[in-house]
Each structure stands twice: as structure tokens, then as C-alpha cells.
Amino acid sequence: MPRQRPLTPAVIAAAALRVGDREGDRAMTMRRIAAELDCDPMALYRHFPDRQALLDAVADLALADAPGPDPEADWETRLRAVMAAIRSAALAHPGIAAHIAARPPLGEHGRRLGTAMLAALAEAGLSPADVVRASQTLVAYLAAALAMAVRAGERDDRWRHVAETLAAPPVGAAGEELFATGSAEQFAYGLRLLLAGIRAEAAGQTG
Amino acid sequence: MPRQRPLTPAVIAAAALRVGDREGDRAMTMRRIAAELDCDPMALYRHFPDRQALLDAVADLALADAPGPDPEADWETRLRAVMAAIRSAALAHPGIAAHIAARPPLGEHGRRLGTAMLAALAEAGLSPADVVRASQTLVAYLAAALAMAVRAGERDDRWRHVAETLAAPPVGAAGEELFATGSAEQFAYGLRLLLAGIRAEAAGQTG
DNA sequence: ACCTGAACACCGTTCAAGT
DNA sequence: ACCTGAACACCGTTCAAGT
């Protein structure tokens, strides 16, 4: 990998994302990222105060691929679109997805997508205070669903056991219905519950 | 701290929980836990295959304080009680709370609480398959809310900025309504949305 | 056979020494 | 003044050497 000059935050973030895509999140160390750029590890500290800040930049970069919703669609379609776009973009880069789940990035792209969510919730008819609360709930759910999806993809027999126990509870005739945690179907079901809750909340406020 | 003999998984987990309560999650290293017990770090490996397994045991121990719901209450009250009990128990031990959020423990206490959740959802009138899906959604939401609450309590100015941006969006007259992410109020609102969604789902299935 | 602790292969970050 | 890389203070875990 040839040395890329000049070193900028964007160049560093892109290199880190490459390392993460190729070798996983545990490989995204200051030393490995520096090796990818063929520079001294300490050179990274001239562009980021610490590793956390560097990963924040990588997380926001991964969200660059998440398109905003069609502005002409109704609020619920837009909300589903934003949630799906963030989920897709994050899972396309499994190396950084866990970091996105752990701390929602608020760089350029995070703010763009967040604003779209808030606007959709306002249009749904929630009060300004409830727009905030509902958005935090949606971000929380999205983060957890992402974290589960990442782990489900990992080789982690312990988690597979967790998934199986969660998916096959001693609750009756569930039997064949095994749904992997973190699956797209599981994600859609939770979002459906939340949207039904938002509709009920909005109806309660207008009615 | 005097040496406790004999060394058992329970004694080790209790010591680790103490370290975490006192010095935070980053202090729960194999070496520090061994120091708390005045034993060789390698002695821990005779009782747990690796650090992850040890933390799983600590997480389940923290949930021991979460009481099960009153069996005579209606399903919704029971569900709220279980969610609140897990949240309280986890936040009472901030050193391990993040680990609980990252991987729902399925030891004795995790299973006990999980079973109570599933039973409540079944009684709500969901199909067995939807009981599973709804429970996974609730666990996901609980995990994310816990993770946010833990971070909100940390000295993390970057996260505080995240919280402020999320809580004061450019969406209109939100203005004074600033709700910290991870607050009890925020948690209650999200749970309310989910319960409304579950009620709607149950009504759709019976009707 | 069991247990120990030295050693391995790493970390993020500091800081003194070089240019 | 800027940059570098050696060094610090750690990790989780392996494994050879002791008892």
C-alpha cells in the first residue's frame, strides 16, 4: 500500500475503514491504521485527538452511503427509508458497524440522517418534545438492532446459543419459528411496533 | 483484601463486580480481578475459559437483584416491571451495565427474567412467533437504553454534545424541552411506544 | 497432575530526543 | 517548530518450567 500524501483526516478515515472492512473491528488499531498508510502511528495524533475521535470519523464516513429519503413520500415511508438506509450502510462495513451502534455518529452524515428522522416525526403530528423522545427511541432501537446483527454475523458460538435460546423460548408452540436475532425480519418487526406506537401517540395528541 | 478460599466462579464473579463498582468497567481486567482476590491472574482461567465468560457471570450476578414481577398483575404491568427491574439492577452496577447491554446474559437470572417477559407477551395475545419477535425487540430496546444511560453518566463531553444535539434538534419549537438520552423519562417513553405497538398487534391478531 | 509466573504479542498514548 | 520513534504502562493469553 503506497504512502498517500498529504495525510488528512479524510485520508486517514478512509484507510481505517479499509482496514476494518478487510480485517474486522479488532484490527482497527492506531498501529495497524498507520501501517496501512505507511506512516508513523503518532502521525495520526496530529489529525485526531485520540482513537475514539478517529473511529467517530470512520463511522460518519460509513454513513455517507446512506441516502436520504424521497422528500415527496409520506412521513412513515420516509422514516422506514432512513432507518433502512442507516442499517444497510452500517452493515456494509461490519468493521465499524459496532462503533456506529455504540455511539451514534454526529458528523455531517449522521446529522443529515438525524434531521430527516426528526422532520418525519414532526410531520407525523407529534409535539416537539415527543419528536425528540421518539427520535431517541428510534436511534436506541436502531443501535441495538445493529449491534445484534453484527454479533450474529460473527463466529461466536456463545452468542449463537443466546440467539437460539431467545428464539426458542419455553412459551408454547413456537417450535419451528426460529428467528435469528439481528435478522432483517426481526428488525422490521420491531420497527413496526414502534411505528404503531408513534401513530397511536400522534392520534392521541390530535384527537 | 484478604485471600478468599476456595476460589470458585461465584467468588471470582463477586470480586469482579466489586472491582467494577469501585473503579469502573475498564478496571475489570483479569490482572486487577486477580489482585482483588490476591491470587495469580492465571488462576482465573481454571474457572472461566476467557475474560468474556467471566464478565458474563458477573453480568448475571448483577441481575440477581432484579425481582420477578407480581404474578397476579396483568401482562402489561408485569412487562413494565420486568423492564424496570432489569434497568435498575444493571444501573446499580455501572461497571458491568455496559456488558449487560452488549450481550444479554443468559445465566440463571437472565433466563428467569426472560421467561417472565415471554409469558407476559404470550398472555397479551401475541402468536408464539410474535412473542419471540416482540421479546427480541424489547431486549434490543432495553440494551440500547442501558448503554445510553451508562454513557450519559460517564464523563464524556463528546457524548454530552451528542445528547444535546439529539435533544435540541432544528425541528421547530422544541426549545426548552431538553431530555437527556438515557434518562428514566426517555426510557419510559420508548417503552410506552413499544407497548402501544404490542397492544395494536395483539388486537389485530384477535380481531 | 497440577499450578505458577515468566514471556509473548500486542495495545493507546506520552514524551524526550532528534532534525 | 515540527516530527519521530523509543519508551511507558498496561492488556489477554500461552506455555514452559517448576512442584
Short mmCIF file of C-alpha atoms (C1' of nucleotides) in Angstrom, two decimals:
data_model
loop_
_atom_site.label_atom_id
_atom_site.label_comp_id
_atom_site.label_asym_id
_atom_site.label_seq_id
_atom_site.Cartn_x
_atom_site.Cartn_y
_atom_site.Cartn_z
CA MET A 1 0.00 0.00 0.00
CA PRO A 2 1.77 3.17 -1.17
CA ARG A 3 2.10 6.16 1.10
CA GLN A 4 -0.69 8.63 0.49
CA ARG A 5 0.23 12.26 0.83
CA PRO A 6 -0.79 14.57 2.23
CA LEU A 7 -2.20 12.96 5.35
CA THR A 8 -5.64 14.40 6.09
CA PRO A 9 -8.46 13.28 8.40
CA ALA A 10 -10.39 12.07 5.34
CA VAL A 11 -7.47 10.03 4.03
CA ILE A 12 -6.91 8.51 7.46
CA ALA A 13 -10.59 7.66 7.94
CA ALA A 14 -10.73 6.01 4.51
CA ALA A 15 -7.67 3.91 5.31
CA ALA A 16 -9.13 2.88 8.67
CA LEU A 17 -12.41 1.89 7.02
CA ARG A 18 -10.43 -0.25 4.56
CA VAL A 19 -8.62 -2.00 7.41
CA GLY A 20 -11.91 -2.61 9.22
CA ASP A 21 -13.63 -3.98 6.11
CA ARG A 22 -10.73 -6.29 5.40
CA GLU A 23 -9.73 -7.49 8.87
CA GLY A 24 -12.55 -6.62 11.28
CA ASP A 25 -13.04 -4.13 14.06
CA ARG A 26 -10.30 -5.50 16.28
CA ALA A 27 -7.77 -4.74 13.58
CA MET A 28 -8.61 -1.03 13.57
CA THR A 29 -5.81 -0.09 15.93
CA MET A 30 -3.73 3.04 15.66
CA ARG A 31 -0.72 0.95 14.74
CA ARG A 32 -2.48 -1.04 12.00
CA ILE A 33 -4.10 2.04 10.50
CA ALA A 34 -0.71 3.74 10.44
CA ALA A 35 0.78 0.68 8.75
CA GLU A 36 -1.97 0.85 6.11
CA LEU A 37 -0.87 4.43 5.41
CA ASP A 38 2.81 3.57 5.76
CA CYS A 39 3.28 6.27 8.35
CA ASP A 40 4.24 6.54 11.99
CA PRO A 41 1.38 5.76 14.43
CA MET A 42 1.96 9.10 16.10
CA ALA A 43 1.26 10.93 12.85
CA LEU A 44 -2.44 10.06 13.33
CA TYR A 45 -2.48 12.06 16.54
CA ARG A 46 -1.77 15.21 14.62
CA HIS A 47 -5.19 14.83 12.98
CA PHE A 48 -7.27 13.23 15.74
CA PRO A 49 -7.01 13.78 19.50
CA ASP A 50 -7.40 10.06 20.21
CA ARG A 51 -8.58 6.73 18.80
CA GLN A 52 -12.21 7.36 19.71
CA ALA A 53 -12.30 10.53 17.62
CA LEU A 54 -10.74 8.70 14.68
CA LEU A 55 -13.38 5.97 14.87
CA ASP A 56 -16.10 8.61 15.03
CA ALA A 57 -14.85 9.94 11.72
CA VAL A 58 -14.78 6.43 10.24
CA ALA A 59 -18.35 5.86 11.44
CA ASP A 60 -19.59 9.02 9.82
CA LEU A 61 -17.76 8.11 6.62
CA ALA A 62 -19.58 4.76 6.54
CA LEU A 63 -22.89 6.62 6.75
CA ALA A 64 -22.01 8.61 3.62
CA ASP A 65 -23.52 5.75 1.62
CA ALA A 66 -26.91 6.08 3.32
CA PRO A 67 -29.20 8.09 1.02
CA GLY A 68 -31.74 10.50 2.42
CA PRO A 69 -35.43 9.65 1.93
CA ASP A 70 -37.55 10.70 -1.03
CA PRO A 71 -38.86 14.09 0.14
CA GLU A 72 -42.19 13.53 -1.58
CA ALA A 73 -43.02 10.33 0.30
CA ASP A 74 -45.28 10.37 3.37
CA TRP A 75 -43.67 10.56 6.82
CA GLU A 76 -43.90 6.87 7.61
CA THR A 77 -42.30 5.82 4.34
CA ARG A 78 -39.53 8.35 4.91
CA LEU A 79 -38.93 7.10 8.44
CA ARG A 80 -38.71 3.50 7.26
CA ALA A 81 -36.37 4.56 4.47
CA VAL A 82 -33.98 6.38 6.81
CA MET A 83 -33.88 3.52 9.29
CA ALA A 84 -33.24 1.01 6.48
CA ALA A 85 -30.59 3.22 4.88
CA ILE A 86 -28.63 3.57 8.11
CA ARG A 87 -28.89 -0.14 8.79
CA SER A 88 -27.67 -1.03 5.30
CA ALA A 89 -24.81 1.42 5.27
CA ALA A 90 -23.60 0.28 8.68
CA LEU A 91 -23.84 -3.42 7.89
CA ALA A 92 -21.99 -2.86 4.61
CA HIS A 93 -18.98 -2.03 6.81
CA PRO A 94 -19.10 -4.59 9.61
CA GLY A 95 -15.76 -3.40 10.96
CA ILE A 96 -17.23 -0.07 12.02
CA ALA A 97 -20.89 -1.07 12.48
CA ALA A 98 -20.42 -1.90 16.16
CA HIS A 99 -18.96 1.53 16.74
CA ILE A 100 -21.90 3.17 14.98
CA ALA A 101 -24.19 1.21 17.28
CA ALA A 102 -22.19 2.16 20.36
CA ARG A 103 -22.18 5.88 19.68
CA PRO A 104 -24.41 7.36 17.00
CA PRO A 105 -22.06 9.49 14.91
CA LEU A 106 -23.00 13.13 14.63
CA GLY A 107 -20.71 14.19 11.82
CA GLU A 108 -22.01 15.51 8.53
CA HIS A 109 -23.90 12.38 7.51
CA GLY A 110 -25.21 11.49 10.93
CA ARG A 111 -26.73 14.94 11.24
CA ARG A 112 -28.22 14.78 7.75
CA LEU A 113 -29.97 11.48 8.52
CA GLY A 114 -30.99 12.59 12.01
CA THR A 115 -32.59 15.71 10.64
CA ALA A 116 -34.60 13.65 8.16
CA MET A 117 -35.87 11.47 11.01
CA LEU A 118 -36.88 14.45 13.11
CA ALA A 119 -38.69 16.10 10.21
CA ALA A 120 -40.66 12.91 9.52
CA LEU A 121 -41.67 12.61 13.18
CA ALA A 122 -42.78 16.24 13.27
CA GLU A 123 -44.91 15.65 10.19
CA ALA A 124 -46.45 12.60 11.88
CA GLY A 125 -48.08 15.01 14.30
CA LEU A 126 -46.03 14.54 17.45
CA SER A 127 -45.42 17.51 19.71
CA PRO A 128 -41.88 18.93 19.53
CA ALA A 129 -40.99 17.29 22.84
CA ASP A 130 -42.31 13.93 21.66
CA VAL A 131 -40.42 14.30 18.38
CA VAL A 132 -37.25 14.36 20.44
CA ARG A 133 -38.26 11.44 22.61
CA ALA A 134 -39.43 9.34 19.69
CA SER A 135 -36.23 10.01 17.74
CA GLN A 136 -34.11 8.95 20.70
CA THR A 137 -36.18 5.78 20.96
CA LEU A 138 -35.71 5.02 17.26
CA VAL A 139 -31.97 5.65 17.45
CA ALA A 140 -31.75 3.40 20.50
CA TYR A 141 -33.61 0.62 18.75
CA LEU A 142 -31.56 1.01 15.60
CA ALA A 143 -28.32 0.89 17.57
CA ALA A 144 -29.28 -2.29 19.41
CA ALA A 145 -30.53 -3.99 16.26
CA LEU A 146 -27.26 -3.12 14.52
CA ALA A 147 -25.20 -4.44 17.40
CA MET A 148 -27.14 -7.70 17.36
CA ALA A 149 -26.82 -8.06 13.60
CA VAL A 150 -23.06 -7.57 13.78
CA ARG A 151 -22.66 -10.15 16.52
CA ALA A 152 -24.92 -12.61 14.74
CA GLY A 153 -22.55 -12.42 11.80
CA GLU A 154 -19.51 -13.10 13.94
CA ARG A 155 -18.19 -16.50 14.76
CA ASP A 156 -19.40 -16.54 18.33
CA ASP A 157 -20.86 -19.80 19.49
CA ARG A 158 -21.87 -18.33 22.78
CA TRP A 159 -23.98 -15.72 21.02
CA ARG A 160 -25.44 -18.33 18.73
CA HIS A 161 -26.56 -20.12 21.86
CA VAL A 162 -28.04 -16.87 23.14
CA ALA A 163 -29.86 -16.42 19.86
CA GLU A 164 -31.22 -19.93 19.95
CA THR A 165 -32.44 -19.61 23.50
CA LEU A 166 -34.07 -16.28 22.78
CA ALA A 167 -35.60 -17.63 19.59
CA ALA A 168 -36.91 -20.89 21.06
CA PRO A 169 -38.40 -20.00 24.41
CA PRO A 170 -40.39 -22.37 26.59
CA VAL A 171 -43.51 -20.43 25.80
CA GLY A 172 -45.63 -22.91 23.92
CA ALA A 173 -45.91 -23.84 20.31
CA ALA A 174 -43.17 -21.52 18.97
CA GLY A 175 -41.31 -24.60 17.82
CA GLU A 176 -40.31 -24.10 14.22
CA GLU A 177 -40.40 -20.33 14.26
CA LEU A 178 -36.76 -19.63 14.84
CA PHE A 179 -35.80 -16.10 14.04
CA ALA A 180 -32.19 -15.16 14.30
CA THR A 181 -31.60 -12.06 16.38
CA GLY A 182 -30.40 -9.25 14.20
CA SER A 183 -32.15 -10.52 11.08
CA ALA A 184 -33.84 -8.14 8.66
CA GLU A 185 -37.18 -9.66 9.57
CA GLN A 186 -36.59 -9.13 13.28
CA PHE A 187 -35.59 -5.54 12.58
CA ALA A 188 -38.74 -4.93 10.55
CA TYR A 189 -40.98 -6.32 13.29
CA GLY A 190 -39.56 -4.05 15.97
CA LEU A 191 -39.83 -1.04 13.69
CA ARG A 192 -43.45 -1.99 13.01
CA LEU A 193 -44.19 -1.98 16.74
CA LEU A 194 -42.55 1.43 17.13
CA LEU A 195 -44.39 2.93 14.17
CA ALA A 196 -47.71 1.62 15.50
CA GLY A 197 -46.84 3.25 18.82
CA ILE A 198 -45.99 6.54 17.10
CA ARG A 199 -49.25 6.52 15.17
CA ALA A 200 -51.19 5.86 18.38
CA GLU A 201 -49.32 8.66 20.12
CA ALA A 202 -49.96 11.10 17.28
CA ALA A 203 -53.64 10.19 17.16
CA GLY A 204 -53.88 10.74 20.91
CA GLN A 205 -52.42 14.23 20.57
CA THR A 206 -54.54 15.43 17.68
CA GLY A 207 -57.69 13.68 18.90
CA MET B 1 -8.39 -7.51 50.68
CA PRO B 2 -7.74 -10.93 52.24
CA ARG B 3 -7.41 -14.01 50.11
CA GLN B 4 -10.71 -15.84 49.81
CA ARG B 5 -10.50 -19.60 49.65
CA PRO B 6 -11.56 -21.69 47.96
CA LEU B 7 -11.65 -19.91 44.61
CA THR B 8 -14.95 -20.60 42.89
CA PRO B 9 -16.71 -18.99 39.91
CA ALA B 10 -19.12 -17.28 42.31
CA VAL B 11 -16.32 -15.88 44.48
CA ILE B 12 -14.49 -14.62 41.39
CA ALA B 13 -17.61 -13.02 39.91
CA ALA B 14 -18.37 -11.26 43.19
CA ALA B 15 -14.82 -9.90 43.36
CA ALA B 16 -15.00 -8.70 39.77
CA LEU B 17 -18.32 -6.96 40.44
CA ARG B 18 -16.72 -5.22 43.42
CA VAL B 19 -13.84 -4.00 41.27
CA GLY B 20 -16.26 -2.77 38.62
CA ASP B 21 -18.46 -0.96 41.13
CA ARG B 22 -15.46 0.69 42.70
CA GLU B 23 -13.28 1.54 39.72
CA GLY B 24 -15.41 1.22 36.58
CA ASP B 25 -15.60 -1.21 33.70
CA ARG B 26 -12.11 -0.53 32.39
CA ALA B 27 -10.69 -1.73 35.69
CA MET B 28 -12.28 -5.17 35.34
CA THR B 29 -9.20 -6.76 33.84
CA MET B 30 -8.00 -10.26 34.61
CA ARG B 31 -5.00 -8.83 36.39
CA ARG B 32 -6.98 -6.42 38.57
CA ILE B 33 -9.60 -9.02 39.48
CA ALA B 34 -6.82 -11.42 40.45
CA ALA B 35 -5.25 -8.70 42.58
CA GLU B 36 -8.59 -8.17 44.33
CA LEU B 37 -8.54 -11.86 45.21
CA ASP B 38 -4.81 -11.85 45.93
CA CYS B 39 -4.24 -14.68 43.50
CA ASP B 40 -2.36 -15.26 40.26
CA PRO B 41 -4.17 -13.97 37.15
CA MET B 42 -3.88 -17.42 35.61
CA ALA B 43 -5.88 -18.94 38.46
CA LEU B 44 -8.99 -17.30 36.99
CA TYR B 45 -8.55 -19.35 33.84
CA ARG B 46 -9.12 -22.52 35.77
CA HIS B 47 -12.71 -21.36 36.40
CA PHE B 48 -13.52 -19.45 33.22
CA PRO B 49 -12.32 -20.15 29.67
CA ASP B 50 -11.68 -16.46 28.99
CA ARG B 51 -12.44 -12.92 30.11
CA GLN B 52 -15.70 -12.79 28.18
CA ALA B 53 -17.07 -15.79 30.07
CA LEU B 54 -16.05 -14.24 33.38
CA LEU B 55 -17.87 -11.00 32.52
CA ASP B 56 -20.95 -12.99 31.51
CA ALA B 57 -21.02 -14.45 35.00
CA VAL B 58 -20.61 -11.01 36.56
CA ALA B 59 -23.48 -9.72 34.40
CA ASP B 60 -25.78 -12.48 35.51
CA LEU B 61 -24.79 -11.88 39.12
CA ALA B 62 -25.79 -8.22 38.78
CA LEU B 63 -29.23 -9.33 37.59
CA ALA B 64 -29.71 -11.36 40.76
CA ASP B 65 -31.06 -8.17 42.35
CA ALA B 66 -33.82 -7.81 39.75
CA PRO B 67 -37.04 -9.21 41.23
CA GLY B 68 -39.56 -11.06 39.08
CA PRO B 69 -42.94 -9.42 38.53
CA ASP B 70 -46.00 -9.89 40.73
CA PRO B 71 -47.62 -12.96 39.12
CA GLU B 72 -51.09 -11.64 39.82
CA ALA B 73 -50.66 -8.40 37.91
CA ASP B 74 -51.89 -8.03 34.33
CA TRP B 75 -49.46 -8.68 31.49
CA GLU B 76 -48.66 -5.05 30.77
CA THR B 77 -47.86 -4.27 34.40
CA ARG B 78 -45.65 -7.34 34.55
CA LEU B 79 -43.81 -6.38 31.38
CA ARG B 80 -43.17 -2.87 32.69
CA ALA B 81 -42.00 -4.33 35.99
CA VAL B 82 -39.51 -6.70 34.38
CA MET B 83 -38.09 -3.99 32.13
CA ALA B 84 -37.75 -1.61 35.07
CA ALA B 85 -36.21 -4.28 37.28
CA ILE B 86 -33.53 -5.14 34.74
CA ARG B 87 -32.78 -1.47 34.14
CA SER B 88 -32.45 -0.77 37.86
CA ALA B 89 -30.31 -3.78 38.60
CA ALA B 90 -27.96 -3.02 35.72
CA LEU B 91 -27.60 0.66 36.53
CA ALA B 92 -26.92 -0.18 40.17
CA HIS B 93 -23.68 -1.72 38.91
CA PRO B 94 -22.44 0.71 36.26
CA GLY B 95 -19.19 -1.21 35.88
CA ILE B 96 -20.98 -4.18 34.34
CA ALA B 97 -24.05 -2.42 32.89
CA ALA B 98 -22.39 -1.85 29.53
CA HIS B 99 -21.61 -5.54 29.28
CA ILE B 100 -25.21 -6.43 30.09
CA ALA B 101 -26.27 -4.10 27.28
CA ALA B 102 -23.74 -5.56 24.87
CA ARG B 103 -24.71 -9.18 25.41
CA PRO B 104 -27.88 -10.05 27.31
CA PRO B 105 -26.74 -12.57 29.93
CA LEU B 106 -28.47 -15.92 29.82
CA GLY B 107 -27.37 -17.35 33.12
CA GLU B 108 -29.81 -18.23 35.84
CA HIS B 109 -31.19 -14.74 36.39
CA GLY B 110 -31.24 -13.71 32.76
CA ARG B 111 -33.32 -16.76 31.92
CA ARG B 112 -35.66 -16.16 34.84
CA LEU B 113 -36.37 -12.59 33.71
CA GLY B 114 -36.56 -13.56 30.05
CA THR B 115 -39.13 -16.23 30.81
CA ALA B 116 -41.27 -13.70 32.68
CA MET B 117 -41.16 -11.39 29.65
CA LEU B 118 -42.16 -14.15 27.25
CA ALA B 119 -45.03 -15.27 29.46
CA ALA B 120 -46.37 -11.72 29.67
CA LEU B 121 -46.21 -11.32 25.89
CA ALA B 122 -48.00 -14.63 25.38
CA GLU B 123 -50.74 -13.51 27.73
CA ALA B 124 -51.04 -10.24 25.78
CA GLY B 125 -52.40 -12.32 22.93
CA LEU B 126 -49.50 -12.41 20.50
CA SER B 127 -48.89 -15.51 18.42
CA PRO B 128 -45.94 -17.66 19.55
CA ALA B 129 -43.83 -16.35 16.68
CA ASP B 130 -44.67 -12.75 17.55
CA VAL B 131 -43.92 -13.40 21.22
CA VAL B 132 -40.38 -14.22 20.14
CA ARG B 133 -40.10 -11.21 17.85
CA ALA B 134 -41.55 -8.82 20.40
CA SER B 135 -39.27 -10.10 23.14
CA GLN B 136 -36.22 -9.63 20.96
CA THR B 137 -37.39 -6.09 20.22
CA LEU B 138 -37.85 -5.33 23.92
CA VAL B 139 -34.44 -6.75 24.78
CA ALA B 140 -32.87 -4.70 21.99
CA TYR B 141 -34.51 -1.52 23.23
CA LEU B 142 -33.58 -2.24 26.82
CA ALA B 143 -29.97 -2.88 25.86
CA ALA B 144 -29.65 0.35 23.92
CA ALA B 145 -31.35 2.39 26.63
CA LEU B 146 -28.98 0.89 29.20
CA ALA B 147 -25.94 1.63 27.06
CA MET B 148 -27.07 5.24 26.65
CA ALA B 149 -27.76 5.65 30.35
CA VAL B 150 -24.30 4.35 31.24
CA ARG B 151 -22.59 6.68 28.80
CA ALA B 152 -24.68 9.63 29.94
CA GLY B 153 -23.32 9.05 33.44
CA GLU B 154 -19.73 8.98 32.25
CA ARG B 155 -17.50 11.98 31.93
CA ASP B 156 -17.67 12.16 28.17
CA ASP B 157 -18.00 15.63 26.76
CA ARG B 158 -18.34 14.31 23.26
CA TRP B 159 -21.36 12.26 24.27
CA ARG B 160 -22.82 15.19 26.14
CA HIS B 161 -22.61 17.10 22.88
CA VAL B 162 -24.33 14.20 21.12
CA ALA B 163 -27.06 14.26 23.74
CA GLU B 164 -27.54 17.99 23.38
CA THR B 165 -27.72 17.81 19.61
CA LEU B 166 -30.18 14.93 19.74
CA ALA B 167 -32.21 16.71 22.37
CA ALA B 168 -32.32 20.11 20.69
CA PRO B 169 -32.91 19.45 17.03
CA PRO B 170 -33.63 22.12 14.43
CA VAL B 171 -37.20 20.91 14.19
CA GLY B 172 -39.19 23.84 15.46
CA ALA B 173 -40.27 24.96 18.87
CA ALA B 174 -38.63 22.14 20.85
CA GLY B 175 -36.51 24.77 22.58
CA GLU B 176 -36.65 24.23 26.30
CA GLU B 177 -37.58 20.57 26.21
CA LEU B 178 -34.17 19.04 26.68
CA PHE B 179 -34.28 15.43 27.63
CA ALA B 180 -31.07 13.70 28.41
CA THR B 181 -30.57 10.48 26.46
CA GLY B 182 -30.67 7.55 28.80
CA SER B 183 -32.91 9.26 31.34
CA ALA B 184 -35.68 7.38 33.10
CA GLU B 185 -38.21 9.57 31.32
CA GLN B 186 -36.73 8.80 27.92
CA PHE B 187 -36.78 5.10 28.76
CA ALA B 188 -40.42 5.25 29.79
CA TYR B 189 -41.44 7.00 26.58
CA GLY B 190 -39.85 4.39 24.34
CA LEU B 191 -41.40 1.59 26.37
CA ARG B 192 -44.76 3.31 26.01
CA LEU B 193 -44.40 3.35 22.22
CA LEU B 194 -43.50 -0.33 22.20
CA LEU B 195 -46.39 -1.30 24.46
CA ALA B 196 -48.82 0.63 22.29
CA GLY B 197 -47.41 -1.24 19.30
CA ILE B 198 -47.82 -4.57 21.08
CA ARG B 199 -51.40 -3.79 22.01
CA ALA B 200 -52.17 -2.84 18.42
CA GLU B 201 -50.52 -6.02 17.17
CA ALA B 202 -52.46 -8.18 19.64
CA ALA B 203 -55.73 -6.50 18.74
CA GLY B 204 -55.00 -7.12 15.05
CA GLN B 205 -54.48 -10.82 15.70
CA THR B 206 -57.55 -11.42 17.84
CA GLY B 207 -59.81 -9.14 15.79
"C1'" DA C 1 -1.07 -33.94 37.63
"C1'" DC C 2 -1.47 -29.56 38.99
"C1'" DC C 3 -0.21 -24.92 39.41
"C1'" DT C 4 2.52 -20.85 38.69
"C1'" DG C 5 4.64 -16.90 36.78
"C1'" DA C 6 7.61 -15.56 33.09
"C1'" DA C 7 7.07 -14.45 28.49
"C1'" DC C 8 4.61 -13.37 24.07
"C1'" DA C 9 2.39 -10.41 21.19
"C1'" DC C 10 0.13 -6.94 21.35
"C1'" DC C 11 -2.40 -2.14 22.89
"C1'" DG C 12 -3.11 3.58 23.30
"C1'" DT C 13 -0.54 7.28 24.44
"C1'" DT C 14 3.41 10.16 26.42
"C1'" DC C 15 7.49 12.48 25.86
"C1'" DA C 16 12.22 13.23 25.12
"C1'" DA C 17 15.26 13.42 21.64
"C1'" DG C 18 16.29 14.46 17.15
"C1'" DT C 19 16.01 17.45 12.67
"C1'" DA D 1 8.84 24.45 15.32
"C1'" DC D 2 7.87 20.22 13.79
"C1'" DC D 3 8.12 15.42 13.66
"C1'" DT D 4 9.57 10.91 15.05
"C1'" DG D 5 10.17 6.67 17.39
"C1'" DA D 6 11.59 4.83 21.72
"C1'" DA D 7 9.51 4.01 25.94
"C1'" DC D 8 5.71 3.64 29.44
"C1'" DA D 9 2.18 1.34 31.49
"C1'" DC D 10 -0.63 -1.56 30.56
"C1'" DC D 11 -3.57 -5.78 28.21
"C1'" DG D 12 -5.37 -11.17 27.43
"C1'" DT D 13 -3.45 -15.38 26.96
"C1'" DT D 14 0.16 -19.12 26.09
"C1'" DC D 15 3.30 -22.25 27.70
"C1'" DA D 16 7.37 -23.98 29.68
"C1'" DA D 17 9.17 -24.77 33.87
"C1'" DG D 18 8.63 -25.89 38.41
"C1'" DT D 19 6.43 -28.64 42.48
#
